CSV table of C-alpha atoms and ligand atoms in Angstrom, one decimal:
chain,number,residue,atom,x,y,z
A,931,MET,CA,-14.4,14.7,-21.8
A,932,ALA,CA,-11.5,15.3,-24.1
A,933,PRO,CA,-8.1,13.9,-23.4
A,934,LEU,CA,-6.2,16.0,-21.0
A,935,SER,CA,-2.3,16.7,-21.1
A,936,LEU,CA,-0.8,19.0,-18.5
A,937,THR,CA,2.8,19.6,-17.9
A,938,THR,CA,4.6,20.7,-14.7
A,939,GLU,CA,8.1,21.1,-13.9
A,940,ARG,CA,8.5,17.4,-13.3
A,941,LEU,CA,5.3,15.7,-14.4
A,942,LEU,CA,3.0,15.0,-17.3
A,943,ILE,CA,-0.6,14.6,-16.3
A,944,ARG,CA,-2.4,12.6,-19.0
A,945,ASP,CA,-5.2,10.1,-19.7
A,946,TRP,CA,-4.7,6.5,-18.6
A,947,SER,CA,-3.7,3.7,-21.2
A,948,VAL,CA,-4.4,0.0,-20.6
A,949,ASP,CA,-0.5,-0.1,-21.4
A,950,ASP,CA,0.0,1.4,-18.0
A,951,ALA,CA,-1.3,-1.8,-16.3
A,952,GLU,CA,2.1,-3.1,-15.0
A,953,ALA,CA,3.2,0.2,-13.8
A,954,ALA,CA,-0.3,1.1,-12.3
A,955,PHE,CA,-0.3,-2.2,-10.4
A,956,ARG,CA,2.7,-1.3,-8.5
A,957,ILE,CA,0.6,1.6,-7.0
A,958,TYR,CA,-2.9,0.2,-7.0
A,959,GLY,CA,-1.8,-3.4,-5.9
A,960,ASN,CA,0.4,-2.1,-2.9
A,961,PRO,CA,-1.4,-2.7,0.3
A,962,GLU,CA,0.3,0.5,1.8
A,963,VAL,CA,-1.5,2.5,-0.9
A,964,ALA,CA,-4.6,0.7,-1.3
A,965,MET,CA,-5.5,0.8,2.4
A,966,TRP,CA,-6.0,4.5,2.1
A,967,LEU,CA,-8.3,4.0,-1.0
A,968,ALA,CA,-10.8,1.5,0.5
A,969,PRO,CA,-13.7,1.6,0.5
A,970,MET,CA,-13.8,3.8,-2.7
A,971,MET,CA,-11.4,1.5,-4.6
A,972,GLN,CA,-10.2,-2.0,-3.3
A,973,ARG,CA,-6.7,-3.1,-3.8
A,974,VAL,CA,-6.0,-4.5,-7.3
A,975,THR,CA,-4.8,-8.1,-6.9
A,976,ASP,CA,-3.0,-8.8,-10.1
A,977,PRO,CA,-1.8,-7.1,-13.2
A,978,ASN,CA,-4.6,-8.6,-15.3
A,979,ALA,CA,-7.2,-7.2,-12.8
A,980,MET,CA,-5.2,-3.9,-13.3
A,981,ARG,CA,-5.7,-3.9,-17.1
A,982,SER,CA,-9.4,-4.5,-16.5
A,983,VAL,CA,-9.5,-1.5,-14.3
A,984,LEU,CA,-7.9,0.6,-16.6
A,985,GLU,CA,-10.0,-0.6,-19.5
A,986,ALA,CA,-13.0,0.5,-17.5
A,987,TRP,CA,-11.5,3.9,-16.8
A,988,VAL,CA,-10.5,4.4,-20.4
A,989,GLU,CA,-13.9,3.4,-21.6
A,990,SER,CA,-15.7,5.7,-19.1
A,991,ALA,CA,-13.6,8.8,-19.7
A,992,PRO,CA,-15.3,10.2,-22.6
A,993,ASN,CA,-18.6,10.1,-20.8
A,994,LEU,CA,-17.4,12.0,-17.8
A,995,ALA,CA,-18.5,15.7,-17.3
A,996,PRO,CA,-15.5,18.0,-17.1
A,997,PRO,CA,-13.8,18.5,-14.8
A,998,THR,CA,-14.2,14.9,-13.5
A,999,GLY,CA,-11.8,12.3,-14.6
A,1000,ARG,CA,-9.0,10.2,-13.6
A,1001,TRP,CA,-5.3,10.7,-15.0
A,1002,ALA,CA,-1.9,9.3,-14.8
A,1003,MET,CA,1.1,11.2,-13.5
A,1004,VAL,CA,4.1,10.5,-15.3
A,1005,ARG,CA,7.6,11.8,-14.4
A,1006,ARG,CA,8.9,13.6,-17.6
A,1007,SER,CA,12.5,12.9,-17.0
A,1008,ASP,CA,12.3,9.0,-17.3
A,1009,ASN,CA,8.6,8.5,-18.4
A,1010,VAL,CA,8.0,6.5,-15.3
A,1011,LEU,CA,4.5,6.4,-13.9
A,1012,VAL,CA,4.5,8.0,-10.3
A,1013,GLY,CA,1.0,8.1,-9.5
A,1014,GLY,CA,-2.6,8.9,-10.3
A,1015,LEU,CA,-5.0,11.8,-9.8
A,1016,ALA,CA,-8.8,12.0,-10.1
A,1017,LEU,CA,-11.6,14.5,-9.8
A,1018,ARG,CA,-14.8,12.6,-8.9
A,1019,LEU,CA,-18.3,13.5,-7.6
A,1020,LEU,CA,-18.8,13.2,-4.1
A,1021,PRO,CA,-21.7,11.3,-2.7
A,1022,PRO,CA,-24.7,11.9,-3.4
A,1023,TYR,CA,-22.9,12.5,-6.7
A,1024,GLU,CA,-24.8,15.5,-7.8
A,1025,GLU,CA,-22.5,18.5,-7.4
A,1026,ASP,CA,-19.6,18.4,-5.2
A,1027,ILE,CA,-16.2,17.3,-6.6
A,1028,GLU,CA,-13.3,15.8,-4.8
A,1029,ILE,CA,-9.6,15.6,-5.8
A,1030,ARG,CA,-8.0,12.4,-5.3
A,1031,TRP,CA,-4.3,11.4,-5.3
A,1032,GLN,CA,-2.3,8.2,-5.2
A,1033,VAL,CA,1.5,8.2,-5.6
A,1034,SER,CA,3.8,5.1,-5.8
A,1035,GLN,CA,5.0,4.3,-2.4
A,1036,HIS,CA,8.7,4.6,-3.6
A,1037,GLU,CA,8.0,8.1,-4.7
A,1038,TRP,CA,6.3,9.4,-1.4
A,1039,GLY,CA,7.6,12.6,0.1
A,1040,LYS,CA,9.1,14.1,-3.2
A,1041,GLY,CA,6.3,16.5,-3.7
A,1042,TYR,CA,4.6,14.7,-6.7
A,1043,ALA,CA,1.1,14.7,-5.3
A,1044,THR,CA,1.1,18.5,-4.4
A,1045,GLU,CA,2.9,19.5,-7.8
A,1046,GLY,CA,0.3,17.3,-9.9
A,1047,ALA,CA,-2.8,18.2,-7.9
A,1048,ARG,CA,-1.8,21.9,-8.1
A,1049,ALA,CA,-1.8,21.7,-11.9
A,1050,LEU,CA,-5.0,19.8,-12.0
A,1051,LEU,CA,-6.9,22.3,-9.7
A,1052,GLY,CA,-5.5,25.0,-11.9
A,1053,TRP,CA,-7.0,23.3,-15.0
A,1054,ALA,CA,-10.3,22.4,-13.1
A,1055,PHE,CA,-10.9,26.0,-12.3
A,1056,THR,CA,-10.7,27.0,-15.9
A,1057,GLN,CA,-14.0,24.7,-16.1
A,1058,ASP,CA,-17.5,25.2,-14.7
A,1059,VAL,CA,-16.6,24.6,-11.1
A,1060,ASP,CA,-16.2,27.1,-8.1
A,1061,GLU,CA,-14.9,24.9,-5.3
A,1062,ILE,CA,-13.1,21.6,-4.9
A,1063,PHE,CA,-13.1,19.2,-1.9
A,1064,ALA,CA,-10.7,16.8,-0.6
A,1065,VAL,CA,-11.5,14.2,2.0
A,1066,ALA,CA,-9.1,12.1,4.1
A,1067,ARG,CA,-8.9,10.1,7.4
A,1068,SER,CA,-7.2,11.9,10.0
A,1069,SER,CA,-4.6,9.2,10.4
A,1070,ASN,CA,-3.6,9.7,6.8
A,1071,ALA,CA,-1.0,12.3,7.6
A,1072,ARG,CA,0.5,12.5,4.1
A,1073,ALA,CA,-3.0,13.1,2.6
A,1074,VAL,CA,-3.9,15.6,5.1
A,1075,ALA,CA,-0.3,17.3,4.6
A,1076,THR,CA,-0.9,17.3,0.7
A,1077,ALA,CA,-4.4,19.1,1.2
A,1078,ARG,CA,-2.8,21.8,3.4
A,1079,LYS,CA,0.2,22.3,1.0
A,1080,LEU,CA,-2.3,22.9,-1.7
A,1081,GLY,CA,-3.7,25.8,0.3
A,1082,MET,CA,-6.9,23.8,0.9
A,1083,GLU,CA,-8.9,24.9,3.9
A,1084,TRP,CA,-10.2,22.5,6.4
A,1085,VAL,CA,-13.9,22.8,6.7
A,1086,GLY,CA,-14.8,20.2,9.2
A,1087,GLU,CA,-15.1,16.4,9.6
A,1088,THR,CA,-18.1,14.1,8.7
A,1089,THR,CA,-19.2,10.6,8.2
A,1090,LYS,CA,-21.6,11.3,5.3
A,1091,TYR,CA,-19.2,10.0,2.8
A,1092,TYR,CA,-18.2,6.3,2.5
A,1093,GLY,CA,-19.2,5.5,6.0
A,1094,LEU,CA,-15.8,6.8,7.4
A,1095,LEU,CA,-15.0,9.6,9.7
A,1096,LEU,CA,-13.3,12.0,7.2
A,1097,GLN,CA,-11.8,15.5,7.4
A,1098,VAL,CA,-13.0,17.6,4.8
A,1099,PHE,CA,-10.8,20.2,3.0
A,1100,ARG,CA,-11.9,22.8,0.4
A,1101,VAL,CA,-10.4,25.2,-2.1
A,1102,ARG,CA,-12.4,27.8,-3.9
A,1103,ARG,CA,-11.5,29.1,-7.3
A,1104,ALA,CA,-11.0,32.8,-6.0
A,1105,ASP,CA,-8.7,31.5,-3.3
A,1106,PHE,CA,-6.5,29.2,-5.4
A,1107,ALA,CA,-3.0,30.3,-5.9
A,1108,GLY,CA,-1.7,27.7,-8.3
A,1109,PRO,CA,-1.0,27.9,-12.0
A,1110,VAL,CA,-3.8,28.2,-14.5
A,1111,PRO,CA,-3.1,26.9,-18.0
A,1112,PRO,CA,-2.3,29.7,-20.6
A,1113,ASN,CA,-5.4,28.9,-22.6
A,1114,GLY,CA,-7.5,28.4,-19.5
A,1115,GLY,CA,-11.0,29.6,-19.3
A,1116,GLU,CA,-11.2,29.9,-23.1
B,1303,LIG,C1,-1.0,10.8,0.1
B,1303,LIG,C2,0.0,10.8,-1.1
B,1303,LIG,C3,-0.7,10.8,-2.5
B,1303,LIG,C4,0.9,11.9,-0.9
B,1303,LIG,O1,1.8,11.9,-1.9
B,1303,LIG,P1,3.3,12.6,-2.0
B,1303,LIG,O2,3.7,12.7,-3.4
B,1303,LIG,O3,4.2,11.7,-1.1
B,1303,LIG,O4,3.1,13.9,-1.3
B,1303,LIG,P2,3.9,15.1,-1.3
B,1303,LIG,O5,5.3,14.7,-1.2
B,1303,LIG,O6,3.6,16.2,-2.3
B,1303,LIG,O7,3.6,15.7,0.2
B,1303,LIG,C5,3.5,14.7,1.4
B,1303,LIG,C6,3.7,15.6,2.4
B,1303,LIG,O8,3.5,14.7,3.5
B,1303,LIG,C7,4.0,15.3,4.6
B,1303,LIG,N1,4.5,13.9,5.2
B,1303,LIG,C8,5.3,13.0,4.5
B,1303,LIG,N2,5.7,12.0,5.3
B,1303,LIG,C9,4.9,12.3,6.4
B,1303,LIG,C10,4.7,11.5,7.6
B,1303,LIG,N3,5.3,10.4,7.8
B,1303,LIG,N4,3.8,11.9,8.5
B,1303,LIG,C11,3.2,13.1,8.3
B,1303,LIG,N5,3.5,13.9,7.4
B,1303,LIG,C12,4.3,13.6,6.2
B,1303,LIG,C13,5.0,16.1,4.4
B,1303,LIG,O9,4.4,17.4,4.8
B,1303,LIG,C14,5.0,16.3,2.9
B,1303,LIG,O10,5.3,17.5,2.4
B,1303,LIG,P3,6.8,18.1,2.5
B,1303,LIG,O11,7.1,18.0,1.0
B,1303,LIG,O12,6.6,19.5,3.0
B,1303,LIG,O13,7.7,17.3,3.4
B,1303,LIG,C15,0.7,9.4,-0.8
B,1303,LIG,O14,1.3,9.4,0.3
B,1303,LIG,C16,-0.1,8.3,-1.3
B,1303,LIG,O15,-0.2,7.8,-2.4
B,1303,LIG,N6,-0.6,7.7,0.0
B,1303,LIG,C17,-1.5,6.5,-0.3
B,1303,LIG,C18,-2.8,6.7,-1.1
B,1303,LIG,C19,-3.6,8.0,-0.4
B,1303,LIG,O16,-3.7,8.1,0.9
B,1303,LIG,N7,-4.3,8.6,-1.2
B,1303,LIG,C20,-5.3,9.9,-0.5
B,1303,LIG,C21,-6.5,9.1,0.1
B,1303,LIG,S1,-7.4,10.3,0.9
């Protein structure tokens, strides 16, 4: 899909660059973050491996069908990478889309995941999608709280994704209360 650039009050959501490797490694190399991302994504073990991961993300980006993709969240005031967001197909990889969020541990609790995800959902609902899911382990209180703060509705728990017992949240286009970009839907 075409490159994306969304701004919120504090954040810029943009495509990844391989030049993000060092900063991204501080997120995806941190065991406290990575423990919640497995088994979908394993902890990245060094900055070179992070570079390879980003190369793969950058290379695959143009081939992903909107609204799926992976993006960086950068704080506008100092240009620091604070996290990542993704919209990905859920298994069996046919239709249902999940939103994923990752924030640098030093930046947890500042509302970045919620602010960035709200903007991304607003954009996603200008595309050809009517509902978006989020899945999280019950023990991942921050992720569960993020889904709830976004106004996502708990729809149940399941073991059908990734071999884990996961709480499933959903937001529908009609119920979404976040911002829609000015040119959205055109
Ligand atoms: C989940 C994650 C993305 C949240 O990012 P964040 O920027 O800290 O999220 P926000 O600040 O927008 O919201 C976090 C909410 O979690 C809740 N929270 C924070 N600390 C908490 C704690 N110790 N226990 C329970 N809830 C907590 C709060 O409700 C907070 O909202 P508030 O602003 O009303 O206080 C981040 O913690 C992270 O990267 N975790 C590791 C990766 C991960 O788990 N990804 C999701 C996989 S399903």
